[in-house]
XYZ file of C-alpha atoms in Angstrom:
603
model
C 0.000 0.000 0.000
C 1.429 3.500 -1.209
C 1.928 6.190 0.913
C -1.534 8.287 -0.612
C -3.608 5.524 0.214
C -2.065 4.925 3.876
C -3.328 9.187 4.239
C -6.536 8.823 2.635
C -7.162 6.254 4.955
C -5.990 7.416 8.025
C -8.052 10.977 7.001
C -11.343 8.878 6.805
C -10.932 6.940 9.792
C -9.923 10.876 11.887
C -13.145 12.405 10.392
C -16.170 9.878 10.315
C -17.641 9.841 13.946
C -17.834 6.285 15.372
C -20.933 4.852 16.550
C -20.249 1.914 19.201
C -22.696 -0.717 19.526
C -22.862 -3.222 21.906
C -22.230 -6.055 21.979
C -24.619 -7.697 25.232
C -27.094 -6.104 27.733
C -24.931 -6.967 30.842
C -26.233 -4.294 33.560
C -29.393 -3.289 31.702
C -32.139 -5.302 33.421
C -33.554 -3.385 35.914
C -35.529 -6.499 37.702
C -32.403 -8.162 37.920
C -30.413 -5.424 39.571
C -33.067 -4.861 41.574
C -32.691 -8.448 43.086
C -28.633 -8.475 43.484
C -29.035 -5.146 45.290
C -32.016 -6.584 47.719
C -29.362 -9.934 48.400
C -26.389 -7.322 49.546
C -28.883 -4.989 51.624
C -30.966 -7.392 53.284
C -28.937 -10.498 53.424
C -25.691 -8.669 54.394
C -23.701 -10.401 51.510
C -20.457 -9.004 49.644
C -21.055 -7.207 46.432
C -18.767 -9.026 44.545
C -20.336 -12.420 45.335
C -23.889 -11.027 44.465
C -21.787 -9.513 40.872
C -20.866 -12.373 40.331
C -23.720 -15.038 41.465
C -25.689 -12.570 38.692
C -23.335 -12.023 36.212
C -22.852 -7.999 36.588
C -20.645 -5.924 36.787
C -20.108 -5.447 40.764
C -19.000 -1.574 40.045
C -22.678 -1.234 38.466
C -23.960 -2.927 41.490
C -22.230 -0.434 43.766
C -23.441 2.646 41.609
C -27.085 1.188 41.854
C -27.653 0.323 45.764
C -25.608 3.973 46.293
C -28.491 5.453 44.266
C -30.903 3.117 46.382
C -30.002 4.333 49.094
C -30.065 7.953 48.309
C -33.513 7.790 47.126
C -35.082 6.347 50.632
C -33.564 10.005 52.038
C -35.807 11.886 49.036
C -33.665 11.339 45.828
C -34.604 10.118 42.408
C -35.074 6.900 41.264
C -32.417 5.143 40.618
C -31.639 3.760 36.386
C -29.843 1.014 35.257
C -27.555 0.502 32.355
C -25.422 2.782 29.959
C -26.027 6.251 28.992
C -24.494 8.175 26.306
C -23.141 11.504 27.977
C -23.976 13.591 25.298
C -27.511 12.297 24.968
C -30.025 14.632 26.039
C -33.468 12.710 26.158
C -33.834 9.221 27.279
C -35.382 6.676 25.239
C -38.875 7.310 26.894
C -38.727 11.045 26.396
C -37.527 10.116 22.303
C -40.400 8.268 21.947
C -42.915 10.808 22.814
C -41.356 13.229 20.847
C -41.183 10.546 18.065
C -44.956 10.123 18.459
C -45.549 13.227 18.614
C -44.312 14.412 15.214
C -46.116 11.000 13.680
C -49.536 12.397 15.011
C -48.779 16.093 13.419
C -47.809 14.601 10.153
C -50.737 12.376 9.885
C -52.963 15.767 10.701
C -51.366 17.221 8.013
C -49.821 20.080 10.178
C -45.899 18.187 10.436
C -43.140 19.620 11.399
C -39.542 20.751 9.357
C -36.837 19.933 10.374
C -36.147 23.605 11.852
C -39.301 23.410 13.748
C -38.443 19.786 15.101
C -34.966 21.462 16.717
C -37.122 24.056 18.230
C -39.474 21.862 19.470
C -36.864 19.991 21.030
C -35.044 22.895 22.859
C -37.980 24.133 24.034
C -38.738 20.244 25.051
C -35.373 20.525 26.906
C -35.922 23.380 28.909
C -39.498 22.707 29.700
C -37.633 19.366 31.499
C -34.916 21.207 33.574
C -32.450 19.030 31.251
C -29.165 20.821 31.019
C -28.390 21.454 26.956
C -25.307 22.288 25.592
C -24.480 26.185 25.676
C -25.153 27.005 21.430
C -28.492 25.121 21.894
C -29.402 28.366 24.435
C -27.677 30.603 21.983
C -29.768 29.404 18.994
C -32.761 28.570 20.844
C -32.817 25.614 19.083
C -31.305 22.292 18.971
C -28.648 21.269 16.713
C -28.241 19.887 13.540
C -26.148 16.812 14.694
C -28.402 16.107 17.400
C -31.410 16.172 14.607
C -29.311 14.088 12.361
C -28.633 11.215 15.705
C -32.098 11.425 16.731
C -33.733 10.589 12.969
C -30.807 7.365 13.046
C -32.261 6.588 16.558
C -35.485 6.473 15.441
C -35.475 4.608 11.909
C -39.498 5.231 11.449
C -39.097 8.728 10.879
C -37.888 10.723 8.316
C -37.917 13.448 6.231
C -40.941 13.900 3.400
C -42.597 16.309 0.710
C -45.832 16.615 1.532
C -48.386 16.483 -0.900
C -51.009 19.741 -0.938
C -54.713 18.983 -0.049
C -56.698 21.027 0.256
C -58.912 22.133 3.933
C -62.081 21.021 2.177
C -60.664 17.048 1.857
C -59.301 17.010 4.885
C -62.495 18.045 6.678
C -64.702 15.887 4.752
C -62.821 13.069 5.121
C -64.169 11.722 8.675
C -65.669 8.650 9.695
C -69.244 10.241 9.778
C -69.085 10.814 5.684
C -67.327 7.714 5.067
C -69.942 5.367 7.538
C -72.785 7.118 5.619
C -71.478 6.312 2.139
C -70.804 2.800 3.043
C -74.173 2.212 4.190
C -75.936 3.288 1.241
C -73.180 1.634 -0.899
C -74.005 -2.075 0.979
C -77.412 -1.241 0.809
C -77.285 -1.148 -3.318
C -74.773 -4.634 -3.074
C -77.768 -5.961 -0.980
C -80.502 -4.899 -3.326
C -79.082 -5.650 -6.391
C -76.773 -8.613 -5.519
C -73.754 -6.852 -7.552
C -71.029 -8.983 -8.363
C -67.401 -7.691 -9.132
C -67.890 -7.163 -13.122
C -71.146 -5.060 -12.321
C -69.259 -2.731 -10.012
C -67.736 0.356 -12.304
C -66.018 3.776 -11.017
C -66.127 6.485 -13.506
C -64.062 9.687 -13.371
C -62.359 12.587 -15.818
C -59.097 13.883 -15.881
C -57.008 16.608 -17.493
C -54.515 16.516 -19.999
C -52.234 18.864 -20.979
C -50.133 19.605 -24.136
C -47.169 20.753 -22.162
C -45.682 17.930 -20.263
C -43.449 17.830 -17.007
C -39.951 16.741 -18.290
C -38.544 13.665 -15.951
C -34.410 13.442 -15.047
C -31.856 13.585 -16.917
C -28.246 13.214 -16.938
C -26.126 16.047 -16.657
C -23.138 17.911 -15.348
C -22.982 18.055 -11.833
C -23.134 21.391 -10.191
C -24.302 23.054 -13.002
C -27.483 25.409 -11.936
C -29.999 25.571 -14.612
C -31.228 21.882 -16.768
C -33.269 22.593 -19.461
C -35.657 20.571 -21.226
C -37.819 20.838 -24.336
C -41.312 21.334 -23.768
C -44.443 22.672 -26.628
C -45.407 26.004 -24.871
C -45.198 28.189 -21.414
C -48.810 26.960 -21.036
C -50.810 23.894 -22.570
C -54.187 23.427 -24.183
C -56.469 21.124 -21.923
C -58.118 17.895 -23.166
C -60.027 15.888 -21.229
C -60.364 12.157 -20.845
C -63.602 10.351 -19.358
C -62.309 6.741 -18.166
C -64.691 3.901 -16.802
C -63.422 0.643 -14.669
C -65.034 -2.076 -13.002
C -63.461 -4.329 -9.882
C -62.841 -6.869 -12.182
C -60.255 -5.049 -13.853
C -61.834 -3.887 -17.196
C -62.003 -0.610 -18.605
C -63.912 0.847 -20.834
C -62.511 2.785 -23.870
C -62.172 5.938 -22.854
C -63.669 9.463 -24.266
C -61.893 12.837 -24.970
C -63.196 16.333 -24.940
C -61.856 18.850 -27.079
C -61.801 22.646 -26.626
C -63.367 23.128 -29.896
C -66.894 24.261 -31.400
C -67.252 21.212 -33.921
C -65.754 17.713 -33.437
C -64.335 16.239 -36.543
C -63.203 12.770 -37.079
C -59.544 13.461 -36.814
C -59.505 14.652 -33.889
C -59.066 10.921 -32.293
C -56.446 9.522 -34.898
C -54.296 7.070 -33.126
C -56.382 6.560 -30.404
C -56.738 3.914 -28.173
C -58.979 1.292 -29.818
C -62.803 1.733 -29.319
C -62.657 5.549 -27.749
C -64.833 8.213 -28.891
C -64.501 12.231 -29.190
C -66.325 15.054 -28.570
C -66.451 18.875 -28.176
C -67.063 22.262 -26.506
C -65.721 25.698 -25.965
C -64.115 24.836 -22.858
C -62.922 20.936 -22.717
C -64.263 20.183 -19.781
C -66.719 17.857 -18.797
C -70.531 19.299 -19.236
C -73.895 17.569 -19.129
C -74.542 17.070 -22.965
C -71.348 15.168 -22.927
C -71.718 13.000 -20.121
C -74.964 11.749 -21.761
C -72.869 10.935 -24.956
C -70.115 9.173 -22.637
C -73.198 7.339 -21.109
C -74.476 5.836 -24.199
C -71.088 5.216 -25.270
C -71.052 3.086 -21.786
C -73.873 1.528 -22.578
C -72.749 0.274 -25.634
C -69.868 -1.590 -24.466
C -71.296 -2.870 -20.850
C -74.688 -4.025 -22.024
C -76.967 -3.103 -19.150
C -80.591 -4.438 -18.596
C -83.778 -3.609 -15.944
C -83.414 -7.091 -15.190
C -79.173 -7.087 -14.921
C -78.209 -3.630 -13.640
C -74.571 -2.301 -13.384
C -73.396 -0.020 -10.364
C -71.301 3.524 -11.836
C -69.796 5.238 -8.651
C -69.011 9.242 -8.935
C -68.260 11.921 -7.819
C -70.372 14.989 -7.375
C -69.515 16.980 -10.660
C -72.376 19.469 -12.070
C -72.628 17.449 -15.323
C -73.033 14.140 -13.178
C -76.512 15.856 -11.968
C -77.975 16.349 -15.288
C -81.220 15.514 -15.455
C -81.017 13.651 -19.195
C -78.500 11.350 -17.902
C -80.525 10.300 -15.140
C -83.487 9.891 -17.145
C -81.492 7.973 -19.329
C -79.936 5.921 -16.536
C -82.846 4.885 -15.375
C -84.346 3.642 -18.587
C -81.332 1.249 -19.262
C -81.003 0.112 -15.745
C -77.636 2.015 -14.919
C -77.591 2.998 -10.662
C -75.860 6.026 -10.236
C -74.158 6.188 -6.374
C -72.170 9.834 -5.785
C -68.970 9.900 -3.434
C -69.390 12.009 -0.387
C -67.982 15.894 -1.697
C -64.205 16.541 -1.173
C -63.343 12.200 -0.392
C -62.758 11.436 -3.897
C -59.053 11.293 -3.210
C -59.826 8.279 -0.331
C -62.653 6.307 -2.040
C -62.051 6.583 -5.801
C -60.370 3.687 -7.223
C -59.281 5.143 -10.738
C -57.585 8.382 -7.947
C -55.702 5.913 -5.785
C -53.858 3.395 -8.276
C -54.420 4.408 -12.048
C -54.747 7.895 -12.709
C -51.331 8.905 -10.498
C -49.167 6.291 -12.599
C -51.403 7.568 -15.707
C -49.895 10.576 -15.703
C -46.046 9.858 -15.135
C -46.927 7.621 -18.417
C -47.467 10.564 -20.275
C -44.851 12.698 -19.428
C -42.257 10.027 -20.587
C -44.399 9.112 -23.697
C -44.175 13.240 -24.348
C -40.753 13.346 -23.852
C -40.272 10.759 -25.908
C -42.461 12.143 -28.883
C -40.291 15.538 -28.588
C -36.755 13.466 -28.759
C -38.594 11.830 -31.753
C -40.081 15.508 -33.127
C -37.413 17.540 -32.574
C -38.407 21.319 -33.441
C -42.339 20.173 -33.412
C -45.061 20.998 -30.975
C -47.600 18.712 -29.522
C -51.510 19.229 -30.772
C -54.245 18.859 -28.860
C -54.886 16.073 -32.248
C -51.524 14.190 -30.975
C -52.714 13.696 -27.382
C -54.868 10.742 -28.377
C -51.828 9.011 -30.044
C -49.202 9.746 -27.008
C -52.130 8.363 -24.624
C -52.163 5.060 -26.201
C -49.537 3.583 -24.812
C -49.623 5.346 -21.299
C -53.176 4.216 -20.956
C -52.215 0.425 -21.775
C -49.693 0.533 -18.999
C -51.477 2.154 -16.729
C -54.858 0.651 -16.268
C -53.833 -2.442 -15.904
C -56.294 -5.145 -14.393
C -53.645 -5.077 -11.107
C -53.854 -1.368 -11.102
C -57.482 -1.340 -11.088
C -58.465 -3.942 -8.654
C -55.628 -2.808 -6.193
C -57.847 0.704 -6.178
C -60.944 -1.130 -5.424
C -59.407 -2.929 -2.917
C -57.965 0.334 -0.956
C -60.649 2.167 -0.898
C -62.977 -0.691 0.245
C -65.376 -0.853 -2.453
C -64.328 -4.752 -3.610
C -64.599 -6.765 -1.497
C -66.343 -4.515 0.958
C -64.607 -3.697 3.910
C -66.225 -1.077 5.890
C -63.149 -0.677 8.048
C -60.763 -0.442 5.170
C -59.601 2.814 6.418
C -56.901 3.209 9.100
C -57.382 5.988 12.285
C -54.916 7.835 11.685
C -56.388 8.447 8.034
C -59.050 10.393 9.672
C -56.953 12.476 11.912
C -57.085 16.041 9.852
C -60.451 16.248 10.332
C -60.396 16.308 14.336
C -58.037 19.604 13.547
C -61.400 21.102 12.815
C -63.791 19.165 14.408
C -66.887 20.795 12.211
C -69.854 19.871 13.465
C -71.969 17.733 10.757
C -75.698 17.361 10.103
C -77.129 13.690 8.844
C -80.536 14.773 7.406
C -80.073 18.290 6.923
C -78.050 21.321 7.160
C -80.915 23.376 9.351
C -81.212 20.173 11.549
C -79.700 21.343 15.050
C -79.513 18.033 16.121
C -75.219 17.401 14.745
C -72.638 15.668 15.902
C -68.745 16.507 16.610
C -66.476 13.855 14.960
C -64.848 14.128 18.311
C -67.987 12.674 19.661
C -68.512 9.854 17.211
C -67.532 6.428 17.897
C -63.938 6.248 15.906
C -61.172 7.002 17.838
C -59.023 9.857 16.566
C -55.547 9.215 16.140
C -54.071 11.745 18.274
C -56.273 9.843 21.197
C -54.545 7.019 20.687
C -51.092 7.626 22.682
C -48.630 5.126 24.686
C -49.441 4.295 28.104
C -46.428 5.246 29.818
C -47.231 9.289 27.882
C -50.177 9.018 30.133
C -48.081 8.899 33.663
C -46.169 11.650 32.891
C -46.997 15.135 32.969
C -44.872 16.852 30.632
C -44.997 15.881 26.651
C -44.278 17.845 23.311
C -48.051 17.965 23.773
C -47.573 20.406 26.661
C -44.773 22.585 25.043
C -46.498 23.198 21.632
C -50.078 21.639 22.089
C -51.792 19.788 18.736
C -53.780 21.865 16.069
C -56.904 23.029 16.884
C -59.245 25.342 15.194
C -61.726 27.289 17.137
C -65.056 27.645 15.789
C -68.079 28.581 17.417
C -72.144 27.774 16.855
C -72.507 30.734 14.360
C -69.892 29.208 12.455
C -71.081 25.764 12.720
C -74.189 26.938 11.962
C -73.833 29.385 9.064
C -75.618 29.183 5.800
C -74.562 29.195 2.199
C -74.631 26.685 -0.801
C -75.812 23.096 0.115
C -73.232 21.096 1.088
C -73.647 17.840 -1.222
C -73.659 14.309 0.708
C -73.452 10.798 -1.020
C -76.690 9.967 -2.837
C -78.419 7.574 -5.122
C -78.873 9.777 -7.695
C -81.419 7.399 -9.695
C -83.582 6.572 -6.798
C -86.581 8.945 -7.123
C -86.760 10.866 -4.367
C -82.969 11.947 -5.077
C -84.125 12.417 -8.668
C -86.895 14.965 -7.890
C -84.839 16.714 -5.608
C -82.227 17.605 -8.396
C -85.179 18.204 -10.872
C -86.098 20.535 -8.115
C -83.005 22.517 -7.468
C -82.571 22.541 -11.457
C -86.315 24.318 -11.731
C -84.809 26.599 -8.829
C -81.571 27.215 -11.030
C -83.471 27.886 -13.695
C -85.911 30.663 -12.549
C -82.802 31.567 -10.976
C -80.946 32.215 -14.458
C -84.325 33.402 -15.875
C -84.690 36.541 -12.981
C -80.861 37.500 -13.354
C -81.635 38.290 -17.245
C -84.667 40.085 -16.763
C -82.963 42.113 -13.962
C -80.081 43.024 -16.374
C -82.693 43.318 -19.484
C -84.092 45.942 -17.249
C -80.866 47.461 -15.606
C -79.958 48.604 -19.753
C -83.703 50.020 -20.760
C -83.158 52.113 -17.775
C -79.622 53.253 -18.875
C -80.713 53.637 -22.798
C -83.848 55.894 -21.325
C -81.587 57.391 -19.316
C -79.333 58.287 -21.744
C -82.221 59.641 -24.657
C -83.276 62.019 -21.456
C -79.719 63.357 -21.111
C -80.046 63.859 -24.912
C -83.242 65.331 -25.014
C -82.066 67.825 -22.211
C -79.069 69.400 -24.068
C -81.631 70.197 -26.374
C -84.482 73.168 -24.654
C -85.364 75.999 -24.731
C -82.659 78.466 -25.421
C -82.755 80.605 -22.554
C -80.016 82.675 -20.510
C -81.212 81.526 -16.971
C -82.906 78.730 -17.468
C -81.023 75.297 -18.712
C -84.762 73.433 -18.713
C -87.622 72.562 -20.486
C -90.981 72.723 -19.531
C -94.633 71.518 -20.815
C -96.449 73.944 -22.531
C -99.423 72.770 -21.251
C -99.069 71.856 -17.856
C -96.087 73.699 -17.184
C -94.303 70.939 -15.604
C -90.561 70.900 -15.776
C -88.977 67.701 -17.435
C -86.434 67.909 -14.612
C -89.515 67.217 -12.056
C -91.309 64.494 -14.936
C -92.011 61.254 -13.335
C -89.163 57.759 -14.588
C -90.294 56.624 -17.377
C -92.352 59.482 -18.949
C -92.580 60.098 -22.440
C -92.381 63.702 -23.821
C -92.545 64.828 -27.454
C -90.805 68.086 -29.428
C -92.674 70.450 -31.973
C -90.586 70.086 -35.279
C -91.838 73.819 -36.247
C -91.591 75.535 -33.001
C -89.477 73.361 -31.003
C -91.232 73.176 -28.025
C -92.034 70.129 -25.813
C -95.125 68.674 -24.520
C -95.636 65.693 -22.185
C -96.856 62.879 -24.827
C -100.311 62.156 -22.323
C -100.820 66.003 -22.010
C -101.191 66.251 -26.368
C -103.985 63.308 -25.788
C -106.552 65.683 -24.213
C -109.159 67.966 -27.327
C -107.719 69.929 -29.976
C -109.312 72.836 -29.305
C -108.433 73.518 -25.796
C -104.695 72.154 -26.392
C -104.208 75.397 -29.350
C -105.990 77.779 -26.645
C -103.494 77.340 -24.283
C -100.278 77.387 -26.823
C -102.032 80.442 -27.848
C -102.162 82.198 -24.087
C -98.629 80.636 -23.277
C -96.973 82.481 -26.229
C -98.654 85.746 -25.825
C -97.255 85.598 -21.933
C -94.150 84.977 -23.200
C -94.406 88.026 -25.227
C -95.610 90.507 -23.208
C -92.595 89.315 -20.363
């Protein structure tokens, strides 16, 4: 070995830290030093022996009954075993602070890793534990202590959290969930559903720009470009239908267009269909066409009826489709609002590995197109293959089996999966949203997660709990209370009662729709009479003083007229005339002209 190598070595050896481990757990039972100590106090016999009769160390021994002693006169208990000198929690005290951090990430409120030292400082101090002197400076712990304690505790570590948003994580609760499963295994009990008859339908976006994946490239260098079509993409959306079995429908794409042509869908997957509107999105005259194009492929009967599971979209509530539903023997069962993410199969296991699909296939098609943009006409082509490999029959039947649906499991979902709701704690109506009569999910009859702590947190009095307690937002009855749009709730949407209550609320829209157009019909007559009365008062009388007209036979000024009130102009002599007052006789109407201008003349 050269004399580089002998330095290089040596270097690595002075600068990583060791970590000892041990090799038994000689003088860590605390039952057994309990006993050796009770042989030498009561019995009178030598240390050593007693070391050695139980295989410890007698200088351990001595330590312990010292400390046994010491604690009849008012000390501390006495502890057993090794400590590290520069640790400054024990393994109890890790653990709660472990377990605490667990129960803030599952409430979505977790903790960075600057936040974690703080919390640990403060932890410190809160315990009378002496801390090293920068951990005082900084007010917070340090980084190789945060380093030691993630390595101590191999369950935790550091993750990006994914944004969702405050209206999933408060309708996510056992109360929603527990409804939706009871009307969902009341249709399975109805019906008699098997797996094939069980379908989840959804949409999802797709965009012409893609996000570009790694690459290789020179390390340290700042900015890594990648090819992409444009700053911003044109959306397209895709309609996709599965079943628990594992089979999916050909899917159907909606293209930001006024009229659908043909070639819109070249290269598609095999069997899908295309349609249009201004804005790509899903909308009630296209679900209807997606539902006949279901219908088509599944086969449904009155007599053998299939089970679609949705969400609550607008265009799912169209009345046509449920009409048409019904008719073909199609049950229609919405997800609670805002749990889509939880209980959707196609949003836990296909459409998240959908998507990475596509990026690669579209960075693939621009390696392949170089100096070429991807169409809105080329998404169908690029989806082809992404599609294939992503709604697979294991993809799909893993999603059914997560969320629960197939084979039911009304328990599918863990505790702590419901623990951002208790951050809330909103108070929730079953019939209806004026019913007084709700529930806290606090008071339900699922444990929260954060309830559920170690039994040796509950002897002690101080926890992370107790330094920075768990989220809690305060809201009163008003709040709880307060009106606004109807909040949605999982529904049958082809049973009939559910059916005339949408009918219902569509009338309502309706007239709603109806009154808004009259209003602003109205709101411009008023500003177009408005503005011919400006007009027609530029043009009066041409007088010094006076800037205003006035009837020459009632004398009323049109400043003073009544909304609304018609006047008329003489083309010879240019004077005005309220249009009612020209309706009375002739006669009388030239009499008073006549008087008017001969007072007009002698002033």
């Amino acid at each position: 070995m050269d004399f580089e190598n002998e330095i290089s070595i040596f270097s690595t050896i002075i600068v990583m830290p060791r970590v000892r481990k041990r090799t038994s757990n000689r003088g860590t039972d605390i039952e057994v030093m309990k006993q050796a100590a009770q042989y030498c106090i009561n019995e009178s016999k030598s240390i050593r022996s007693v070391a050695k009769d139980f295989d410890i160390c007698h200088v351990s021994l001595t330590r312990y009954i010292t400390k046994l002693k010491a604690m009849k006169l008012g000390g501390s208990p006495p502890k057993c075993g090794y400590r590290p000198h520069t640790r400054i929690f024990d393994s109890c005290q890790e653990t709660m602070l472990s377990n605490y951090l667990k129960n803030c990430a599952d409430m979505y409120f977790g903790l960075s890793s600057k936040d974690v030292r703080q919390l640990a400082y403060e932890f410190a101090i809160k315990l009378n534990i002496k801390v090293p002197t920068y951990w005082i400076e900084n007010r917070s712990a340090g980084v190789d202590w945060f380093k030691n304690f993630l390595k101590r505790n191999p369950t935790l570590s550091i993750r990006r959290p994914e944004s969702t948003s405050l209206s999933r994580a408060i309708n996510f609760n056992p109360v929603n969930v527990n409804m939706f499963m009871d009307k969902y295994d009341s249709q399975l009990n109805k019906y008699k559903f098997e797996a094939h008859q069980i379908f989840n339908l959804d949409e999802t976006g797709i965009t012409t720009v893609q996000n570009p994946g790694k690459v290789v490239a020179q390390k340290g260098k700042k900015q890594i470009g990648a090819i992409t079509s444009a700053e911003r993409g044109t959306l397209v959306t895709m309609c996709l239908a599965v079943n628990a079995v594992g089979n999916a429908i050909p899917p159907m794409f909606i293209f930001p267009r006024v009229n659908y042509k043909d070639h819109f869908i070249r290269g598609d997957p095999p069997g899908c269909v295309g349609t249009s509107n201004k804005s790509g999105w899903m909308q009630g005259e296209q679900f209807l066409q997606f539902m006949q194009h279901f219908k088509n492929h599944v086969r449904p009967t009155l007599e053998k009826k299939v089970l679609i599971l949705l969400d609550n979209h607008e265009s799912h509530l169209y009345l046509p489709v449920i009409d048409y539903c019904r008719e073909n023997g199609i049950v229609l069962l919405s997800f609670p609002p805002h749990c889509s993410h939880k209980l959707q199969p196609l949003d836990r296991s296909v459409f998240g590995p959908f998507k990475k699909l596509i990026n690669q296939e579209m960075d693939s098609w621009m390696k392949s197109n170089p100096g070429k943009r991807v169409s809105i006409y080329d998404l169908p082509s690029v989806i082809n293959n992404a599609l294939i490999n992503a709604a697979t029959p294991k993809n799909i039947v893993n999603g059914f089996t997560v969320s629960g649906l197939w084979p039911f499991n009304r328990n599918a979902f863990a505790v702590d999966e419901y623990a951002p709701a208790v951050v809330t704690d909103m108070y929730l109506n079953f019939e209806d949203t004026t019913n007084n009569n709700a529930t806290p999910i606090s008071q339900t009859n699922t444990k929260t997660a954060v309830a559920e702590k170690p039994e040796e947190q509950a002897s002690v009095e101080i926890s992370p709990e107790t330094v920075r307690p768990y989220p809690k937002a305060k809201i009163n009855s008003k709040m709880a209370k307060k009106g606004g749009r109807r909040k949605g709730k999982a529904t049958v949407l082809t049973d009939t009662p559910e059916k005339d209550e949408i009918a219902l609320r569509a009338t309502e829209k309706d007239k709603k729709i109806k009154r808004k157009l009259f209003s602003t019909d109205v709101k411009k007559q008023k500003n177009k009479v408005t503005i011919k009365q400006k007009n027609k008062k530029t043009i009066v009388n041409e007088s010094e003083e006076e800037d205003d007209a006035s009837c020459m036979i009632c004398l009323e000024l049109y400043s003073k007229s009544k909304r609304g009130e018609k006047w008329i102009q003489c083309c010879k002599c240019k004077f005005w005339f309220h249009e009612a007052c020209t309706k009375a006789d002739f006669i009388a109407i030239l009499y008073v002209i006549i008087v008017r201008l001969t007072m007009n003349e002698n002033l």
